[in-house]
Amino acid sequence: MFKQGFTLTLSSLELMKPGERGIVTSCKPHDETTLRKLISMGITPGVSITLEQCFPSFVIKTGYTRLALDKQIASAIHVRLTDS
Amino acid sequence: MFNALKYPTPIEEAIETIAYLMSQDYLLSLPNHDYEIPKRSVALLLLQKDPIFLEKVKQKELRYSEIEKVIAATQGHFTEPLSFVIAQVRHELGAEIEKTVVTQINKPRINGNDWLHKFTVNPITGFPLLVLVLYFGVYQFVGVFGGGTLVDLIETFFEERINPVVNDITAQLIPWVFLQDLFAHEYGIITLGLRYAIAIIFPVVSTFFLMFSILEDTGYLPRISLLIDKLFKSIGLSGRAVIPMVLGLGCGTMATLVTRTLETKRERLIATLLLALTIPCSAQLGVILGLLSQNSTALFIWSGFMLVIFLGIGILANRCLPGNEPYFYMEIPPLRLPSLKAILIKTYVRLKWYFGEILPLFIAASVFIWVGKLTGLFDILINLLTPIMQALGLPKAAAPTFLYGFFRRDYGAAGLFDLQQQGVLNSYQLVVAAVTLTLFIPCIAQLQFMVKERGIKIASLIAMFVFSFAFAMGFILNLILTNLEVRF
C-alpha cells in the first residue's frame, strides 16, 4: 500500500470547526446574485480563510476582511483544510 | 505587457469570435457624452451573462443565435460559471499587482481589539451585551432621559414661560377669538404644534439619533446583524434588516427609506409592514415609555404584547408570502472608537432632515384642527370614533388623540401624554391606548414614503390592514384585561 505524504481533507465551510483554516476550492451558491456577492467580497478559489465562529452566524476572516455569512451561503463554499 | 489581463484560452477565443459576429457598436450614455464601448468589453459582458447587454444584443444582432452558441460552448470548458472564472482571473492579477507595489514595514495589527470583537459576537456574551445596549441606549437614554427628564424640563418651560406670553400677545394683536385660536390657546400653531415639536419630539429624537450615530460609528450595528440573523430568518428577514428596524425605533419614515438596502422585494415588503405596524418610532417610544414607566406591569404588558404581534405578523408574513428566505452576508468592520465630531455632525444632519420633514406637518396639523373645530368637521370625526373608543373601553376624551394620530403617530402619542397628565385614563385604558396607538396607522410622512418606495397599491393595502388590525388588537387586549381582571 502506498501512503501519500499528506492528507487531503475537503469540506464545506458549513462543516468546519471554529479555528480551522482552509483554502477555497469552489463556490457553488444556488443563484448568480449570491455568486456575484461572493466574488465582490473576495471569496474565490485559492483564497485562504479562517473560520472564527459558526453560531449564530458563520464568521470568517480572509486577508484583512472579516465576513459574516449564514448557513446557506457557508454550505456553498467548499474548502481544502490546511493546518491551523 | 507585465500587467496584461489575459483570460484562459477558451474565453479569449470566445471574445474574438463574438466580437467578429457583432455588427453594431454599443454606446454607454452618460449625461454629457456618449462613449463607445469596445467590442471586447461587450463580449466579456455577454460571457458574464450581463442581463442588460444580453437584451440589447438580442434586439440588435442578426447573428444572436450564433453568439449564444459560442457562449454556451465556452461555458462547457469550465465547471464554474464564466462570470466566476473571469472574476477569478481579475482577482489573481489584482493580488499580483498588490504584491509588487505594497511593502509591509511592520506586521499589521489586525488583532488589536480582537478580544472586544469576540466579546461582542460570541452568543454567550453578545446577547447579554445587546440587551444591555438596548436597555441603556434605548430605554434609559432615549426613553427615560430624553422622553422623561428632558421633555419635562422643556415642557414646563413652554407651559410656564412661552404659552402665557403667546396667549397674551395674540389676545392683544387679534381681536377675534376664533383667529386667536389659530396661533394660541389649546390647539394653536405655537402653543400646540410648535410645543409638541420642540418640547416632546425634539429631545426624544435627538437623543435617539445621537445613540444611533454612536452605534453606527463604533461598528456595532453589523455585529447586531450577525447575532440576530437566525432569529430574523423566522420572520422572513435577514440580519441585514436590523439596521432599518433599529432605525425604525428612531424614525419610521427614515427607516422605510432605508429598506432599500435589503436584497429582495419580499424582504423589503415584510420590513415595510413591520415598520408600519409594530415598530414604535422614538417620539412614540419616548412618550409611551414615559407614560408607562411609572407602572411596571403596564410597561411589561405593552412590550410583551408588541413583541408577540411583531413575531406573529412576521412569521405569518414569512409563511404566506411567495418567494425564498433571504440570504445573509455582511462585512464586519473593525470596532473603532468613534470620533465625537463625526457623531455630532451625523446627529445634526439627521435632526435637520427630520425637522424639515415634520415641522410643516405639525403646523399643518394645527391648522387642520383649527379648521376642523371651526367647521364642525372635527366633531363629526370624533363622533365617528366614539363607538370605537367605547369598544376599546376608552373614554371619549381619547378620540381626539387618535385623530391627531392620523397626522403623526407621535403627535397622537403626545396627546396621550396630556390625557395622562390630566388623570383621565386608568391603567387598563392606558395600556390599551398605548398598544392601539403604537400599532395604529403610520404617520403621514411614513405613509408618503411607503407609497414612494412600495407603490400606491401595496402602501394602501398595508395602511388598511394596519388601521383595522390596530383597533382589533386594542379591542382584544381590553377584553383580555377586563375578563382576567388583572390588577396593576
XYZ file of C-alpha atoms in Angstrom:
572
model
C 0.000 0.000 0.000
C 1.184 3.438 -0.838
C 0.741 6.178 1.670
C 0.665 9.724 0.491
C 2.845 12.278 2.257
C -0.087 14.493 3.095
C -3.775 14.039 3.584
C -6.289 15.964 1.603
C -9.363 16.945 3.566
C -12.134 18.594 1.638
C -15.034 20.110 3.445
C -17.759 22.650 3.016
C -17.369 25.733 5.172
C -20.546 24.735 6.952
C -18.878 21.615 8.399
C -15.629 23.246 9.517
C -14.900 23.824 13.196
C -14.097 27.240 14.609
C -10.356 27.936 14.412
C -9.832 25.742 11.341
C -8.213 27.195 8.270
C -8.661 26.268 4.650
C -8.227 27.249 1.052
C -11.325 27.818 -1.044
C -11.668 25.220 -3.794
C -15.041 26.182 -5.212
C -18.155 28.261 -4.620
C -21.487 26.831 -5.677
C -24.368 29.008 -4.484
C -27.876 28.487 -5.833
C -28.113 31.744 -7.732
C -25.994 34.168 -9.737
C -26.565 37.160 -7.428
C -25.091 35.411 -4.427
C -22.185 34.268 -6.558
C -21.516 37.842 -7.621
C -21.625 38.965 -3.978
C -19.146 36.266 -3.001
C -16.845 37.362 -5.790
C -17.088 41.001 -4.773
C -16.261 40.070 -1.187
C -13.155 38.334 -2.480
C -14.152 34.732 -1.844
C -12.747 32.927 -4.879
C -10.847 29.641 -5.271
C -7.312 29.862 -3.922
C -8.142 32.316 -1.159
C -7.213 31.316 2.372
C -9.934 31.650 5.010
C -10.168 31.046 8.740
C -13.428 30.129 10.404
C -13.772 32.105 13.616
C -17.246 31.197 14.714
C -20.186 29.167 13.439
C -23.065 30.212 15.695
C -25.362 32.157 15.466
C -23.785 33.099 12.112
C -20.617 31.977 10.403
C -17.775 34.455 10.842
C -14.762 34.076 8.584
C -11.603 36.016 8.105
C -9.859 36.327 4.765
C -6.903 38.676 4.484
C -7.802 41.802 6.409
C -11.515 41.318 5.907
C -13.957 39.770 8.323
C -17.253 38.495 6.965
C -20.469 37.169 8.440
C -22.374 34.560 6.410
C -25.441 32.459 7.028
C -25.600 28.677 6.893
C -26.934 28.557 3.330
C -24.012 30.510 1.945
C -21.499 28.711 4.153
C -22.670 25.396 2.712
C -21.993 26.705 -0.804
C -18.310 27.419 -0.112
C -16.015 24.409 -0.356
C -12.538 24.386 1.122
C -9.437 22.199 1.403
C -8.428 22.174 5.060
C -4.901 23.284 5.904
C -3.071 23.047 9.239
C -4.225 25.667 11.643
C 2.997 43.955 -21.027
C 3.584 42.804 -17.481
C 0.127 43.510 -16.123
C -1.889 42.404 -19.127
C -5.220 40.847 -18.223
C -5.256 37.537 -20.042
C -8.148 35.128 -19.634
C -7.950 31.357 -20.186
C -7.654 30.458 -23.916
C -11.305 29.331 -24.444
C -12.508 32.691 -23.110
C -10.023 34.718 -25.183
C -11.088 32.775 -28.297
C -14.755 33.311 -27.495
C -14.177 37.060 -27.086
C -12.648 37.214 -30.546
C -15.426 35.176 -32.149
C -18.197 37.192 -30.502
C -16.528 40.495 -31.422
C -16.344 39.237 -35.022
C -20.033 38.196 -35.025
C -21.217 41.576 -33.759
C -22.137 44.100 -36.437
C -23.235 47.030 -34.280
C -21.419 49.421 -31.994
C -22.604 49.852 -28.434
C -22.696 53.092 -26.555
C -22.600 53.940 -22.901
C -24.804 57.011 -22.497
C -23.697 59.375 -19.777
C -25.255 62.818 -19.194
C -22.634 64.823 -21.099
C -21.205 62.356 -23.546
C -21.796 59.001 -25.212
C -18.902 56.607 -25.026
C -18.338 53.790 -27.431
C -17.802 50.502 -25.639
C -15.054 48.359 -27.162
C -16.365 45.112 -28.687
C -14.059 43.170 -26.397
C -15.828 44.634 -23.338
C -19.269 43.902 -24.756
C -18.187 40.323 -25.497
C -16.913 39.958 -21.929
C -20.191 41.293 -20.535
C -22.106 38.783 -22.667
C -19.921 35.937 -21.440
C -20.679 37.058 -17.874
C -24.411 36.909 -18.743
C -24.987 40.598 -18.100
C -28.800 40.869 -18.424
C -28.834 44.417 -19.864
C -26.368 43.714 -22.662
C -27.842 40.300 -23.446
C -31.130 42.067 -24.103
C -29.544 44.845 -26.188
C -27.560 42.413 -28.333
C -30.566 40.147 -28.761
C -32.509 43.045 -30.300
C -29.713 44.424 -32.467
C -27.747 41.459 -33.800
C -28.885 39.218 -36.630
C -26.405 36.556 -35.646
C -27.531 36.484 -31.991
C -28.176 32.735 -32.036
C -24.581 32.119 -33.090
C -23.335 34.348 -30.274
C -25.486 32.379 -27.857
C -23.946 29.132 -29.089
C -20.428 30.490 -28.573
C -21.289 31.460 -25.002
C -22.737 28.018 -24.279
C -19.750 26.265 -25.840
C -17.317 28.357 -23.807
C -19.176 27.555 -20.601
C -18.695 23.886 -21.477
C -14.946 24.263 -20.893
C -15.376 25.220 -17.260
C -17.137 23.755 -14.240
C -17.618 27.163 -12.587
C -19.886 29.824 -14.137
C -17.984 32.034 -16.608
C -18.562 35.185 -14.527
C -16.801 33.449 -11.695
C -13.843 32.354 -13.845
C -13.445 35.873 -15.230
C -13.635 37.437 -11.776
C -11.049 34.991 -10.500
C -8.542 35.942 -13.210
C -9.034 39.581 -12.299
C -8.597 38.882 -8.594
C -5.386 36.982 -9.212
C -3.956 39.836 -11.253
C -5.040 42.268 -8.554
C -3.295 40.220 -5.881
C -0.150 40.074 -8.045
C -0.103 43.835 -8.521
C -0.643 44.289 -4.807
C 2.410 42.110 -4.073
C 4.696 44.167 -6.313
C 3.613 47.585 -5.100
C 2.870 47.130 -1.393
C 5.659 46.818 1.173
C 4.685 45.815 4.720
C 7.113 47.526 7.079
C 5.512 46.419 10.320
C 3.329 43.402 10.813
C -0.214 44.738 10.619
C -2.024 44.857 13.929
C -5.280 43.305 12.889
C -5.754 41.540 16.200
C -5.623 44.743 18.250
C -9.149 44.609 19.593
C -9.873 41.001 18.810
C -10.974 40.220 22.356
C -13.540 43.002 22.192
C -14.795 41.761 18.816
C -15.082 38.219 20.205
C -16.910 39.555 23.235
C -19.487 41.304 21.044
C -20.162 38.381 18.672
C -19.921 35.357 20.955
C -23.566 34.420 21.640
C -22.890 33.828 25.352
C -21.566 37.345 25.936
C -23.014 39.023 22.838
C -26.714 38.608 23.606
C -26.489 39.943 27.181
C -24.432 42.841 25.798
C -27.107 43.517 23.176
C -29.792 43.568 25.871
C -27.657 45.961 27.949
C -27.040 48.227 24.950
C -30.756 48.344 24.163
C -31.672 48.839 27.823
C -29.259 51.677 28.451
C -29.169 53.098 24.937
C -32.845 52.990 24.050
C -34.742 52.664 27.320
C -32.623 54.669 29.741
C -31.075 57.247 27.421
C -33.869 57.828 24.884
C -36.946 56.801 26.873
C -36.185 57.887 30.433
C -33.634 60.680 29.908
C -34.848 62.063 26.548
C -38.552 61.251 26.842
C -38.743 61.852 30.594
C -36.244 64.293 32.062
C -35.656 66.497 29.028
C -39.306 66.527 27.933
C -40.411 67.557 31.448
C -37.839 70.309 31.519
C -38.710 71.837 28.160
C -42.463 71.253 28.557
C -42.559 73.054 31.886
C -40.560 75.903 30.373
C -43.004 76.138 27.470
C -46.133 75.990 29.600
C -44.902 78.487 32.160
C -42.897 80.903 30.071
C -43.919 80.749 26.441
C -47.583 79.775 26.202
C -48.884 82.543 28.536
C -46.803 85.110 26.654
C -48.085 83.873 23.293
C -51.660 83.903 24.589
C -51.236 87.469 25.845
C -49.663 88.764 22.656
C -52.246 87.207 20.358
C -55.025 88.484 22.633
C -53.654 91.998 22.203
C -52.954 91.772 18.480
C -56.003 89.867 17.282
C -59.420 90.886 18.496
C -61.277 87.774 17.259
C -61.112 84.676 19.463
C -61.519 82.247 16.571
C -58.414 83.691 14.897
C -56.527 83.764 18.197
C -57.138 80.036 18.382
C -55.111 79.523 15.227
C -51.920 80.633 16.967
C -52.598 80.320 20.668
C -54.724 78.517 23.262
C -55.292 74.794 23.409
C -54.675 73.839 19.762
C -52.688 76.783 18.324
C -49.804 76.554 15.902
C -47.388 77.879 18.510
C -48.952 76.600 21.704
C -49.629 73.101 20.379
C -47.803 72.457 17.082
C -44.537 74.090 17.948
C -44.730 72.977 21.574
C -45.127 69.318 20.573
C -42.294 69.603 18.083
C -39.820 71.337 20.363
C -40.769 70.100 23.804
C -41.727 66.489 23.142
C -40.316 65.390 19.796
C -37.010 67.254 19.739
C -35.444 65.828 22.928
C -36.578 62.283 22.155
C -35.456 62.264 18.524
C -32.129 63.969 19.180
C -31.213 61.530 21.956
C -32.150 58.667 19.652
C -30.139 59.915 16.686
C -27.169 60.559 18.970
C -27.303 56.989 20.229
C -27.770 55.574 16.725
C -24.780 57.524 15.391
C -22.624 56.144 18.190
C -23.745 52.558 17.467
C -23.111 53.143 13.765
C -19.646 54.651 14.115
C -18.322 52.095 16.585
C -19.119 49.344 14.073
C -21.506 47.652 16.483
C -24.525 47.530 14.135
C -23.150 44.787 11.811
C -22.428 42.738 14.916
C -26.089 43.002 15.931
C -26.982 41.776 12.418
C -24.701 38.800 12.835
C -26.174 37.864 16.224
C -29.791 38.320 15.253
C -29.773 36.857 11.710
C -31.035 33.424 12.776
C -33.945 34.948 14.699
C -34.817 37.330 11.880
C -34.897 34.441 9.394
C -38.031 33.154 11.134
C -39.832 36.378 10.271
C -38.600 36.320 6.680
C -35.877 38.903 7.190
C -32.099 38.630 7.282
C -29.670 40.147 9.774
C -29.255 42.984 7.330
C -32.754 44.191 8.287
C -31.520 45.060 11.771
C -30.437 48.477 10.520
C -33.851 49.625 9.209
C -35.543 48.006 12.220
C -33.364 49.764 14.806
C -33.607 52.954 12.795
C -37.378 52.466 12.875
C -37.196 52.877 16.647
C -35.968 56.356 15.772
C -37.994 57.397 12.767
C -40.195 55.051 10.760
C -40.093 57.392 7.796
C -36.322 57.278 7.534
C -36.385 53.525 8.165
C -38.883 52.943 5.331
C -36.456 54.730 3.046
C -33.581 52.561 4.290
C -35.447 49.301 3.477
C -33.952 49.886 0.013
C -30.745 48.319 1.262
C -32.486 44.952 1.664
C -31.770 42.392 -1.037
C -35.142 41.071 -2.127
C -38.550 42.578 -2.803
C -40.054 40.151 -0.310
C -37.751 41.329 2.474
C -38.491 44.964 1.700
C -42.226 44.273 1.859
C -42.063 42.455 5.207
C -39.814 45.157 6.662
C -42.158 47.929 5.483
C -45.169 46.154 7.000
C -43.459 45.551 10.344
C -42.232 49.144 10.449
C -45.707 50.489 9.748
C -47.429 48.194 12.217
C -45.262 47.245 15.150
C -42.125 49.337 15.453
C -42.797 52.447 17.518
C -40.771 55.489 16.447
C -38.678 57.301 19.033
C -41.192 60.060 19.554
C -43.888 57.487 20.307
C -41.474 55.313 22.205
C -40.298 58.197 24.343
C -43.803 59.266 25.197
C -45.072 55.724 25.753
C -42.089 54.756 27.897
C -42.589 57.999 29.791
C -46.276 57.189 30.313
C -45.826 53.585 31.297
C -42.585 53.802 33.252
C -44.426 54.634 36.489
C -46.334 51.396 36.117
C -44.009 48.472 35.501
C -46.817 45.938 34.911
C -48.333 48.192 32.256
C -44.920 48.531 30.597
C -44.460 44.756 30.749
C -47.888 44.063 29.186
C -47.315 46.657 26.453
C -43.865 45.368 25.487
C -44.913 41.715 25.707
C -47.973 42.299 23.551
C -45.984 44.276 20.989
C -43.311 41.573 20.828
C -45.932 38.857 20.283
C -47.515 40.866 17.463
C -44.132 41.633 15.901
C -43.161 37.954 15.827
C -46.668 36.732 14.974
C -47.099 39.026 11.983
C -43.524 38.384 10.873
C -43.907 34.598 10.997
C -47.265 34.772 9.213
C -45.839 37.039 6.501
C -42.900 34.681 6.098
C -45.275 31.720 5.678
C -47.775 33.390 3.394
C -45.683 35.484 1.029
C -44.293 33.744 -2.035
C -40.535 33.645 -2.557
C -37.486 32.288 -0.815
C -35.924 33.069 2.527
C -33.232 35.710 2.217
C -29.505 35.100 2.326
C -27.263 36.891 4.751
C -23.739 38.065 4.194
C -22.116 41.146 5.569
C -18.703 42.595 6.037
C -17.839 43.093 9.691
C -15.733 46.228 10.039
C -13.249 46.551 12.907
C -14.564 48.060 16.139
C -13.487 51.664 16.427
C -13.603 54.415 18.981
C -15.863 56.890 17.185
C -14.874 60.498 16.643
C -17.026 62.920 18.607
C -17.060 65.399 15.743
C -18.347 62.836 13.220
C -21.092 61.729 15.615
C -22.235 65.262 16.307
C -22.296 66.138 12.604
C -24.281 62.992 11.745
C -26.770 63.644 14.530
C -27.112 67.258 13.414
C -27.702 66.327 9.749
C -30.339 63.736 10.676
C -32.097 66.136 13.014
C -32.131 68.788 10.326
C -33.653 66.334 7.839
C -36.181 65.195 10.394
C -37.338 68.657 11.361
C -37.525 69.734 7.748
C -39.972 66.849 7.309
C -42.066 67.204 10.458
C -42.345 70.909 11.270
C -44.562 71.716 8.261
C -46.726 68.685 9.132
C -47.077 69.764 12.743
C -48.115 73.216 11.657
C -50.487 71.751 9.061
C -51.990 69.537 11.754
C -52.606 72.552 13.986
C -54.237 74.362 11.091
C -56.364 71.333 10.251
C -57.502 71.002 13.836
C -58.356 74.686 13.819
C -60.359 74.348 10.606
C -61.906 71.122 11.835
C -63.062 72.678 15.083
C -64.330 75.771 13.363
C -66.387 73.939 10.753
C -67.597 71.160 12.979
C -65.830 68.506 10.886
C -63.740 67.654 13.907
C -66.832 66.922 15.983
C -68.211 64.650 13.268
C -64.987 62.672 13.100
C -64.776 62.443 16.871
C -68.360 61.202 16.949
C -67.421 58.563 14.389
C -64.512 57.478 16.564
C -66.525 57.441 19.792
C -68.113 53.982 19.306
C -64.639 52.607 18.540
C -63.317 54.227 21.719
C -66.168 52.624 23.657
C -65.405 49.222 22.175
C -61.836 49.631 23.364
C -63.019 50.704 26.802
C -61.508 54.160 26.355
C -63.017 57.494 27.402
C -64.408 59.817 24.761
C -61.589 62.254 25.519
C -59.176 59.789 23.875
C -60.820 60.220 20.453
C -59.011 63.466 19.519
C -55.712 61.762 20.350
C -56.401 59.116 17.729
C -57.477 61.775 15.302
C -54.115 63.515 15.726
C -52.547 60.125 15.191
C -53.641 60.410 11.572
C -51.217 63.261 11.166
C -48.364 61.851 13.114
C -48.261 58.876 15.376
C -46.020 60.815 17.718
C -48.466 63.692 17.713
C -51.097 61.254 18.904
C -48.746 59.814 21.477
C -48.025 63.292 22.735
C -51.782 63.823 23.085
C -51.922 60.673 25.182
C -49.304 62.250 27.392
C -51.611 65.191 28.022
C -54.510 62.869 28.874
C -52.373 61.004 31.375
C -51.294 64.279 32.988
C -54.939 65.228 33.378
C -55.597 61.890 35.052
C -58.329 60.866 32.595
C -57.003 57.344 31.946
C -56.908 54.399 34.344
C -54.190 51.767 33.979
C -56.230 49.418 31.682
C -57.101 52.275 29.404
C -53.526 53.461 29.406
C -52.199 50.100 28.162
C -54.967 49.657 25.595
C -54.477 53.187 24.284
C -50.692 52.737 24.175
C -50.940 49.433 22.252
C -53.537 50.733 19.810
C -51.598 53.929 19.141
C -48.328 52.045 18.626
C -49.967 49.742 16.091
C -52.072 52.497 14.589
C -51.613 53.847 11.096
C -48.152 55.232 10.281
C -47.771 58.988 10.301
C -48.390 60.935 7.097
C -44.687 61.208 6.287
C -44.141 57.448 6.635
C -47.222 56.739 4.519
C -45.838 59.077 1.885
C -42.541 57.193 1.828
C -44.354 53.842 1.745
C -46.114 54.988 -1.411
C -42.821 56.214 -2.845
C -40.896 53.025 -2.060
C -43.515 50.268 -2.412
C -46.082 51.830 -4.752
C -49.601 53.067 -4.109
C -51.235 49.624 -4.223
C -49.101 47.937 -1.581
C -48.953 51.073 0.555
C -52.736 51.410 0.726
C -53.147 47.688 1.398
C -50.709 47.910 4.291
C -52.384 51.070 5.601
C -55.836 49.479 5.562
C -54.558 46.346 7.268
C -52.734 48.362 9.932
C -55.788 50.503 10.606
C -58.194 47.631 11.200
C -55.615 45.454 12.927
C -54.708 48.188 15.447
C -58.288 48.606 16.636
C -58.922 44.859 16.602
C -55.889 44.295 18.828
C -56.912 47.117 21.173
C -60.337 45.507 21.440
C -58.885 42.057 22.148
C -56.422 43.394 24.717
C -59.206 45.242 26.521
C -61.275 42.047 26.511
C -58.421 40.007 27.949
C -57.603 42.567 30.631
C -61.184 43.052 31.789
C -62.013 39.347 31.746
C -58.884 38.247 33.578
C -59.270 41.192 35.944
C -55.555 41.754 36.070
C -54.718 44.157 38.863
C -51.930 46.672 38.362
